[in-house]
PDB file of C-alpha atoms in Angstrom:
ATOM      1  CA  UNK A   1       0.000   0.000   0.000  1.00  0.00           C
ATOM      2  CA  UNK A   2       1.689   3.278  -1.067  1.00  0.00           C
ATOM      3  CA  UNK A   3       1.557   6.026   1.540  1.00  0.00           C
ATOM      4  CA  UNK A   4       0.955   9.479   0.055  1.00  0.00           C
ATOM      5  CA  UNK A   5       1.617  13.054   1.152  1.00  0.00           C
ATOM      6  CA  UNK A   6      -0.625  15.617  -0.592  1.00  0.00           C
ATOM      7  CA  UNK A   7       0.859  19.094  -1.173  1.00  0.00           C
ATOM      8  CA  UNK A   8      -1.196  21.971  -2.605  1.00  0.00           C
ATOM      9  CA  UNK A   9      -1.878  25.524  -1.489  1.00  0.00           C
ATOM     10  CA  UNK A  10      -5.593  25.279  -2.396  1.00  0.00           C
ATOM     11  CA  UNK A  11      -7.739  23.654   0.283  1.00  0.00           C
ATOM     12  CA  UNK A  12     -10.349  22.295  -2.129  1.00  0.00           C
ATOM     13  CA  UNK A  13      -7.731  20.549  -4.267  1.00  0.00           C
ATOM     14  CA  UNK A  14      -5.971  19.083  -1.225  1.00  0.00           C
ATOM     15  CA  UNK A  15      -9.206  17.827   0.280  1.00  0.00           C
ATOM     16  CA  UNK A  16     -10.378  16.438  -3.059  1.00  0.00           C
ATOM     17  CA  UNK A  17      -7.163  14.492  -3.589  1.00  0.00           C
ATOM     18  CA  UNK A  18      -7.264  13.219  -0.024  1.00  0.00           C
ATOM     19  CA  UNK A  19     -10.870  12.082  -0.424  1.00  0.00           C
ATOM     20  CA  UNK A  20     -10.035  10.300  -3.680  1.00  0.00           C
ATOM     21  CA  UNK A  21      -7.073   8.464  -2.180  1.00  0.00           C
ATOM     22  CA  UNK A  22      -8.913   7.601   1.033  1.00  0.00           C
ATOM     23  CA  UNK A  23     -11.741   6.020  -0.942  1.00  0.00           C
ATOM     24  CA  UNK A  24      -9.408   4.062  -3.235  1.00  0.00           C
ATOM     25  CA  UNK A  25      -8.283   0.653  -1.963  1.00  0.00           C
ATOM     26  CA  UNK A  26      -4.545   0.278  -1.509  1.00  0.00           C
ATOM     27  CA  UNK A  27      -3.667   3.938  -0.838  1.00  0.00           C
ATOM     28  CA  UNK A  28      -2.989   5.719   2.466  1.00  0.00           C
ATOM     29  CA  UNK A  29      -2.807   9.488   2.967  1.00  0.00           C
ATOM     30  CA  UNK A  30      -0.253  10.268   5.672  1.00  0.00           C
ATOM     31  CA  UNK A  31      -0.512  14.054   5.578  1.00  0.00           C
ATOM     32  CA  UNK A  32      -1.461  17.276   3.817  1.00  0.00           C
ATOM     33  CA  UNK A  33       0.706  20.365   3.304  1.00  0.00           C
ATOM     34  CA  UNK A  34      -0.283  23.787   2.008  1.00  0.00           C
ATOM     35  CA  UNK A  35       3.170  25.070   1.098  1.00  0.00           C
ATOM     36  CA  UNK A  36       6.680  23.897   0.320  1.00  0.00           C
ATOM     37  CA  UNK A  37       8.098  24.421   3.815  1.00  0.00           C
ATOM     38  CA  UNK A  38       5.330  22.351   5.382  1.00  0.00           C
ATOM     39  CA  UNK A  39       5.854  19.693   2.720  1.00  0.00           C
ATOM     40  CA  UNK A  40       9.534  19.386   3.652  1.00  0.00           C
ATOM     41  CA  UNK A  41       8.661  19.079   7.343  1.00  0.00           C
ATOM     42  CA  UNK A  42       5.880  16.516   6.844  1.00  0.00           C
ATOM     43  CA  UNK A  43       7.956  14.473   4.404  1.00  0.00           C
ATOM     44  CA  UNK A  44      10.611  14.088   7.100  1.00  0.00           C
ATOM     45  CA  UNK A  45       8.011  13.218   9.744  1.00  0.00           C
ATOM     46  CA  UNK A  46       5.789  10.810   7.788  1.00  0.00           C
ATOM     47  CA  UNK A  47       8.283   9.342   5.258  1.00  0.00           C
ATOM     48  CA  UNK A  48       5.690   8.845   2.492  1.00  0.00           C
ATOM     49  CA  UNK A  49       6.232   6.541  -0.466  1.00  0.00           C
ATOM     50  CA  UNK A  50       4.840   9.116  -2.914  1.00  0.00           C
ATOM     51  CA  UNK A  51       4.366  12.895  -2.706  1.00  0.00           C
ATOM     52  CA  UNK A  52       1.764  14.651  -4.864  1.00  0.00           C
ATOM     53  CA  UNK A  53       3.484  18.018  -5.248  1.00  0.00           C
ATOM     54  CA  UNK A  54       2.016  21.273  -6.530  1.00  0.00           C
ATOM     55  CA  UNK A  55       4.542  23.499  -8.325  1.00  0.00           C
ATOM     56  CA  UNK A  56       3.242  27.041  -7.884  1.00  0.00           C
ATOM     57  CA  UNK A  57       2.756  27.871  -4.208  1.00  0.00           C
ATOM     58  CA  UNK A  58       3.416  30.999  -2.122  1.00  0.00           C
ATOM     59  CA  UNK A  59       6.816  31.046  -0.474  1.00  0.00           C
ATOM     60  CA  UNK A  60       8.748  27.858  -1.150  1.00  0.00           C
ATOM     61  CA  UNK A  61       7.554  26.459  -4.472  1.00  0.00           C
ATOM     62  CA  UNK A  62       7.159  22.786  -5.342  1.00  0.00           C
ATOM     63  CA  UNK A  63      10.405  22.483  -7.294  1.00  0.00           C
ATOM     64  CA  UNK A  64      12.472  23.875  -4.418  1.00  0.00           C
ATOM     65  CA  UNK A  65      10.582  21.698  -1.930  1.00  0.00           C
ATOM     66  CA  UNK A  66      11.180  18.617  -4.085  1.00  0.00           C
ATOM     67  CA  UNK A  67      14.898  19.335  -4.217  1.00  0.00           C
ATOM     68  CA  UNK A  68      15.094  19.810  -0.441  1.00  0.00           C
ATOM     69  CA  UNK A  69      13.074  16.681   0.299  1.00  0.00           C
ATOM     70  CA  UNK A  70      15.076  14.431  -1.996  1.00  0.00           C
ATOM     71  CA  UNK A  71      18.411  15.881  -0.894  1.00  0.00           C
ATOM     72  CA  UNK A  72      17.540  14.970   2.692  1.00  0.00           C
ATOM     73  CA  UNK A  73      16.036  11.551   2.053  1.00  0.00           C
ATOM     74  CA  UNK A  74      16.557   8.944   4.740  1.00  0.00           C
ATOM     75  CA  UNK A  75      19.165   6.289   3.809  1.00  0.00           C
ATOM     76  CA  UNK A  76      17.116   3.864   5.897  1.00  0.00           C
ATOM     77  CA  UNK A  77      14.120   4.397   3.631  1.00  0.00           C
ATOM     78  CA  UNK A  78      15.583   3.311   0.267  1.00  0.00           C
ATOM     79  CA  UNK A  79      13.806   4.188  -2.926  1.00  0.00           C
ATOM     80  CA  UNK A  80      11.568   6.799  -1.394  1.00  0.00           C
ATOM     81  CA  UNK A  81       9.932   9.136  -1.502  1.00  0.00           C
ATOM     82  CA  UNK A  82       8.925   9.476  -5.132  1.00  0.00           C
ATOM     83  CA  UNK A  83       7.606  12.867  -6.203  1.00  0.00           C
ATOM     84  CA  UNK A  84       4.744  13.186  -8.662  1.00  0.00           C
ATOM     85  CA  UNK A  85       4.276  16.813  -9.703  1.00  0.00           C
ATOM     86  CA  UNK A  86       0.735  18.114 -10.229  1.00  0.00           C
ATOM     87  CA  UNK A  87       0.059  21.511 -11.786  1.00  0.00           C
ATOM     88  CA  UNK A  88      -2.192  23.602 -13.992  1.00  0.00           C
ATOM     89  CA  UNK A  89       0.837  25.457 -15.370  1.00  0.00           C
ATOM     90  CA  UNK A  90       1.652  24.255 -18.880  1.00  0.00           C
ATOM     91  CA  UNK A  91       5.400  24.813 -19.310  1.00  0.00           C
ATOM     92  CA  UNK A  92       7.953  22.336 -20.602  1.00  0.00           C
ATOM     93  CA  UNK A  93      10.677  24.256 -18.758  1.00  0.00           C
ATOM     94  CA  UNK A  94       8.880  23.714 -15.441  1.00  0.00           C
ATOM     95  CA  UNK A  95       8.577  20.019 -16.281  1.00  0.00           C
ATOM     96  CA  UNK A  96      12.302  19.787 -16.998  1.00  0.00           C
ATOM     97  CA  UNK A  97      13.242  21.666 -13.815  1.00  0.00           C
ATOM     98  CA  UNK A  98      11.099  19.307 -11.749  1.00  0.00           C
ATOM     99  CA  UNK A  99      12.680  16.247 -13.355  1.00  0.00           C
ATOM    100  CA  UNK A 100      16.177  17.655 -12.949  1.00  0.00           C
ATOM    101  CA  UNK A 101      15.802  17.933  -9.176  1.00  0.00           C
ATOM    102  CA  UNK A 102      14.459  14.394  -8.952  1.00  0.00           C
ATOM    103  CA  UNK A 103      10.706  14.283  -9.630  1.00  0.00           C
ATOM    104  CA  UNK A 104       9.565  10.976 -11.120  1.00  0.00           C
ATOM    105  CA  UNK A 105       6.641  12.272 -13.139  1.00  0.00           C
ATOM    106  CA  UNK A 106       4.364  15.157 -14.060  1.00  0.00           C
ATOM    107  CA  UNK A 107       0.575  15.376 -14.357  1.00  0.00           C
ATOM    108  CA  UNK A 108      -1.976  18.125 -14.859  1.00  0.00           C
ATOM    109  CA  UNK A 109      -4.580  18.637 -12.152  1.00  0.00           C
ATOM    110  CA  UNK A 110      -7.432  17.814 -14.521  1.00  0.00           C
ATOM    111  CA  UNK A 111      -6.109  14.252 -14.934  1.00  0.00           C
ATOM    112  CA  UNK A 112      -8.961  11.717 -14.460  1.00  0.00           C
ATOM    113  CA  UNK A 113      -8.962   9.923 -11.082  1.00  0.00           C
ATOM    114  CA  UNK A 114      -8.174   6.488 -12.525  1.00  0.00           C
ATOM    115  CA  UNK A 115      -5.117   7.834 -14.340  1.00  0.00           C
ATOM    116  CA  UNK A 116      -3.948   9.653 -11.214  1.00  0.00           C
ATOM    117  CA  UNK A 117      -4.154   6.462  -9.149  1.00  0.00           C
ATOM    118  CA  UNK A 118      -2.303   4.548 -11.874  1.00  0.00           C
ATOM    119  CA  UNK A 119       0.372   7.276 -11.968  1.00  0.00           C
ATOM    120  CA  UNK A 120       0.944   6.992  -8.222  1.00  0.00           C
ATOM    121  CA  UNK A 121       1.365   3.225  -8.573  1.00  0.00           C
ATOM    122  CA  UNK A 122       3.795   3.733 -11.476  1.00  0.00           C
ATOM    123  CA  UNK A 123       6.165   6.095  -9.669  1.00  0.00           C
ATOM    124  CA  UNK A 124       5.876   4.051  -6.468  1.00  0.00           C
ATOM    125  CA  UNK A 125       7.245   1.096  -8.471  1.00  0.00           C
ATOM    126  CA  UNK A 126      10.282   3.206  -9.428  1.00  0.00           C
ATOM    127  CA  UNK A 127       9.272   3.910 -13.019  1.00  0.00           C
ATOM    128  CA  UNK A 128       9.180   7.231 -14.871  1.00  0.00           C
ATOM    129  CA  UNK A 129       5.846   8.750 -15.754  1.00  0.00           C
ATOM    130  CA  UNK A 130       7.089   9.827 -19.166  1.00  0.00           C
ATOM    131  CA  UNK A 131       7.623   8.150 -22.472  1.00  0.00           C
ATOM    132  CA  UNK A 132      11.276   7.852 -23.434  1.00  0.00           C
ATOM    133  CA  UNK A 133      10.705  10.053 -26.471  1.00  0.00           C
ATOM    134  CA  UNK A 134       9.045  12.845 -24.505  1.00  0.00           C
ATOM    135  CA  UNK A 135      11.797  12.842 -21.906  1.00  0.00           C
ATOM    136  CA  UNK A 136      14.565  12.875 -24.529  1.00  0.00           C
ATOM    137  CA  UNK A 137      12.855  15.858 -26.163  1.00  0.00           C
ATOM    138  CA  UNK A 138      12.860  17.785 -22.884  1.00  0.00           C
ATOM    139  CA  UNK A 139      16.481  16.897 -22.202  1.00  0.00           C
ATOM    140  CA  UNK A 140      17.592  17.880 -25.721  1.00  0.00           C
ATOM    141  CA  UNK A 141      15.839  21.241 -25.332  1.00  0.00           C
ATOM    142  CA  UNK A 142      16.728  22.245 -21.779  1.00  0.00           C
ATOM    143  CA  UNK A 143      19.728  20.226 -20.576  1.00  0.00           C
ATOM    144  CA  UNK A 144      23.125  21.897 -20.405  1.00  0.00           C
ATOM    145  CA  UNK A 145      25.647  20.888 -23.107  1.00  0.00           C
ATOM    146  CA  UNK A 146      27.819  17.874 -22.198  1.00  0.00           C
ATOM    147  CA  UNK A 147      30.134  18.934 -19.395  1.00  0.00           C
ATOM    148  CA  UNK A 148      33.893  18.495 -19.412  1.00  0.00           C
ATOM    149  CA  UNK A 149      34.084  18.843 -15.612  1.00  0.00           C
ATOM    150  CA  UNK A 150      33.937  15.392 -14.017  1.00  0.00           C
ATOM    151  CA  UNK A 151      30.987  14.483 -11.823  1.00  0.00           C
ATOM    152  CA  UNK A 152      32.381  13.349  -8.452  1.00  0.00           C
ATOM    153  CA  UNK A 153      30.454  10.079  -8.570  1.00  0.00           C
ATOM    154  CA  UNK A 154      31.304   9.004 -12.105  1.00  0.00           C
ATOM    155  CA  UNK A 155      34.761   7.715 -11.189  1.00  0.00           C
ATOM    156  CA  UNK A 156      33.130   5.221  -8.829  1.00  0.00           C
ATOM    157  CA  UNK A 157      31.113   3.581 -11.617  1.00  0.00           C
ATOM    158  CA  UNK A 158      32.313   0.312 -13.108  1.00  0.00           C
ATOM    159  CA  UNK A 159      32.578   0.061 -16.914  1.00  0.00           C
ATOM    160  CA  UNK A 160      29.339  -1.966 -16.973  1.00  0.00           C
ATOM    161  CA  UNK A 161      27.548   0.604 -14.804  1.00  0.00           C
ATOM    162  CA  UNK A 162      28.639   3.410 -17.135  1.00  0.00           C
ATOM    163  CA  UNK A 163      27.364   1.386 -20.072  1.00  0.00           C
ATOM    164  CA  UNK A 164      24.013   0.849 -18.364  1.00  0.00           C
ATOM    165  CA  UNK A 165      23.801   4.540 -17.424  1.00  0.00           C
ATOM    166  CA  UNK A 166      24.391   5.466 -21.058  1.00  0.00           C
ATOM    167  CA  UNK A 167      21.503   3.261 -22.152  1.00  0.00           C
ATOM    168  CA  UNK A 168      19.270   4.687 -19.429  1.00  0.00           C
ATOM    169  CA  UNK A 169      20.213   8.097 -20.800  1.00  0.00           C
ATOM    170  CA  UNK A 170      19.070   6.963 -24.238  1.00  0.00           C
ATOM    171  CA  UNK A 171      15.634   6.273 -22.742  1.00  0.00           C
ATOM    172  CA  UNK A 172      15.763   2.473 -22.736  1.00  0.00           C
ATOM    173  CA  UNK A 173      13.809   0.488 -20.170  1.00  0.00           C
ATOM    174  CA  UNK A 174      15.450  -2.170 -18.001  1.00  0.00           C
ATOM    175  CA  UNK A 175      13.945  -4.833 -20.254  1.00  0.00           C
ATOM    176  CA  UNK A 176      15.388  -3.188 -23.378  1.00  0.00           C
ATOM    177  CA  UNK A 177      18.802  -2.791 -21.738  1.00  0.00           C
ATOM    178  CA  UNK A 178      18.769  -6.444 -20.647  1.00  0.00           C
ATOM    179  CA  UNK A 179      18.065  -7.581 -24.210  1.00  0.00           C
ATOM    180  CA  UNK A 180      20.739  -5.312 -25.665  1.00  0.00           C
ATOM    181  CA  UNK A 181      23.448  -6.405 -23.195  1.00  0.00           C
ATOM    182  CA  UNK A 182      22.281 -10.031 -22.922  1.00  0.00           C
ATOM    183  CA  UNK A 183      21.696  -9.725 -19.179  1.00  0.00           C
ATOM    184  CA  UNK A 184      18.770 -10.564 -16.939  1.00  0.00           C
ATOM    185  CA  UNK A 185      16.343  -7.757 -16.079  1.00  0.00           C
ATOM    186  CA  UNK A 186      17.203  -8.293 -12.401  1.00  0.00           C
ATOM    187  CA  UNK A 187      20.901  -7.730 -13.118  1.00  0.00           C
ATOM    188  CA  UNK A 188      20.147  -4.539 -15.028  1.00  0.00           C
ATOM    189  CA  UNK A 189      17.954  -3.326 -12.174  1.00  0.00           C
ATOM    190  CA  UNK A 190      20.858  -3.889  -9.784  1.00  0.00           C
ATOM    191  CA  UNK A 191      23.229  -1.936 -12.034  1.00  0.00           C
ATOM    192  CA  UNK A 192      20.748   0.948 -12.304  1.00  0.00           C
ATOM    193  CA  UNK A 193      20.275   1.005  -8.527  1.00  0.00           C
ATOM    194  CA  UNK A 194      24.050   1.079  -7.958  1.00  0.00           C
ATOM    195  CA  UNK A 195      24.486   3.886 -10.502  1.00  0.00           C
ATOM    196  CA  UNK A 196      21.829   5.988  -8.815  1.00  0.00           C
ATOM    197  CA  UNK A 197      23.270   5.305  -5.382  1.00  0.00           C
ATOM    198  CA  UNK A 198      26.838   6.224  -6.377  1.00  0.00           C
ATOM    199  CA  UNK A 199      25.642   9.356  -8.200  1.00  0.00           C
ATOM    200  CA  UNK A 200      23.203  10.271  -5.396  1.00  0.00           C
ATOM    201  CA  UNK A 201      20.242  10.423  -7.764  1.00  0.00           C
ATOM    202  CA  UNK A 202      16.616  10.218  -6.698  1.00  0.00           C
ATOM    203  CA  UNK A 203      14.861   9.124  -9.870  1.00  0.00           C
ATOM    204  CA  UNK A 204      15.444   7.454 -13.222  1.00  0.00           C
ATOM    205  CA  UNK A 205      14.512  10.694 -14.965  1.00  0.00           C
ATOM    206  CA  UNK A 206      17.323  12.410 -13.100  1.00  0.00           C
ATOM    207  CA  UNK A 207      19.709   9.724 -14.383  1.00  0.00           C
ATOM    208  CA  UNK A 208      18.616  10.488 -17.958  1.00  0.00           C
ATOM    209  CA  UNK A 209      19.335  14.192 -17.463  1.00  0.00           C
ATOM    210  CA  UNK A 210      22.757  13.518 -15.924  1.00  0.00           C
ATOM    211  CA  UNK A 211      23.754  11.106 -18.689  1.00  0.00           C
ATOM    212  CA  UNK A 212      23.027  13.782 -21.279  1.00  0.00           C
ATOM    213  CA  UNK A 213      24.679  16.614 -19.387  1.00  0.00           C
ATOM    214  CA  UNK A 214      27.917  14.638 -19.033  1.00  0.00           C
ATOM    215  CA  UNK A 215      27.906  13.254 -22.568  1.00  0.00           C
ATOM    216  CA  UNK A 216      27.291   9.646 -21.486  1.00  0.00           C
ATOM    217  CA  UNK A 217      23.947   8.964 -23.155  1.00  0.00           C
ATOM    218  CA  UNK A 218      24.251   6.217 -25.752  1.00  0.00           C
ATOM    219  CA  UNK A 219      23.476   7.103 -29.352  1.00  0.00           C
ATOM    220  CA  UNK A 220      20.829   4.773 -30.640  1.00  0.00           C
ATOM    221  CA  UNK A 221      20.646   3.779 -34.330  1.00  0.00           C
TER     222      UNK A 221
END
């Protein structure tokens, strides 16, 4: 059962999301926050599996709150929390900024309830809520050019881990990477997890961005 923290500055939206999740089997709401500072505090207190995060809020916005929450994640709570950004603001740059700081997905607030519940389950499972093509388009548009300055964690990667990171950067799923490298999906998952741990990344989308920014993303035919 994924535990969920709901973050939105509008009471009606917060209460509506809470009511939806409370009525749906298999979901637990562990708290509500009306701004980014409260979200950071409640995330530390409740340790949710998934955070539904509004972007535009007075004071600390959702992107800043996401960055602070994921930077301070508990090593004893591996894999969490996952942040699913909800907004009415249609901007690809906002989407990219949210992904860059570690959000796992992005939805508009008019998303139907069944799709919202499915999205929570998707990010809870560690998957991205974006098609590979859409994410590559955002990265190509907004990511910094490949950097010549070394990332402090890259030297710790094994050759196989760098290869896997490059394929993640190309947008391939674990299943696709396994087929390409003739490995089991479980082995690929382990490599991805080790890459993210060594690079201190919070989401697969963040790994895609990093691979592009450091010129590691594989070029697919």
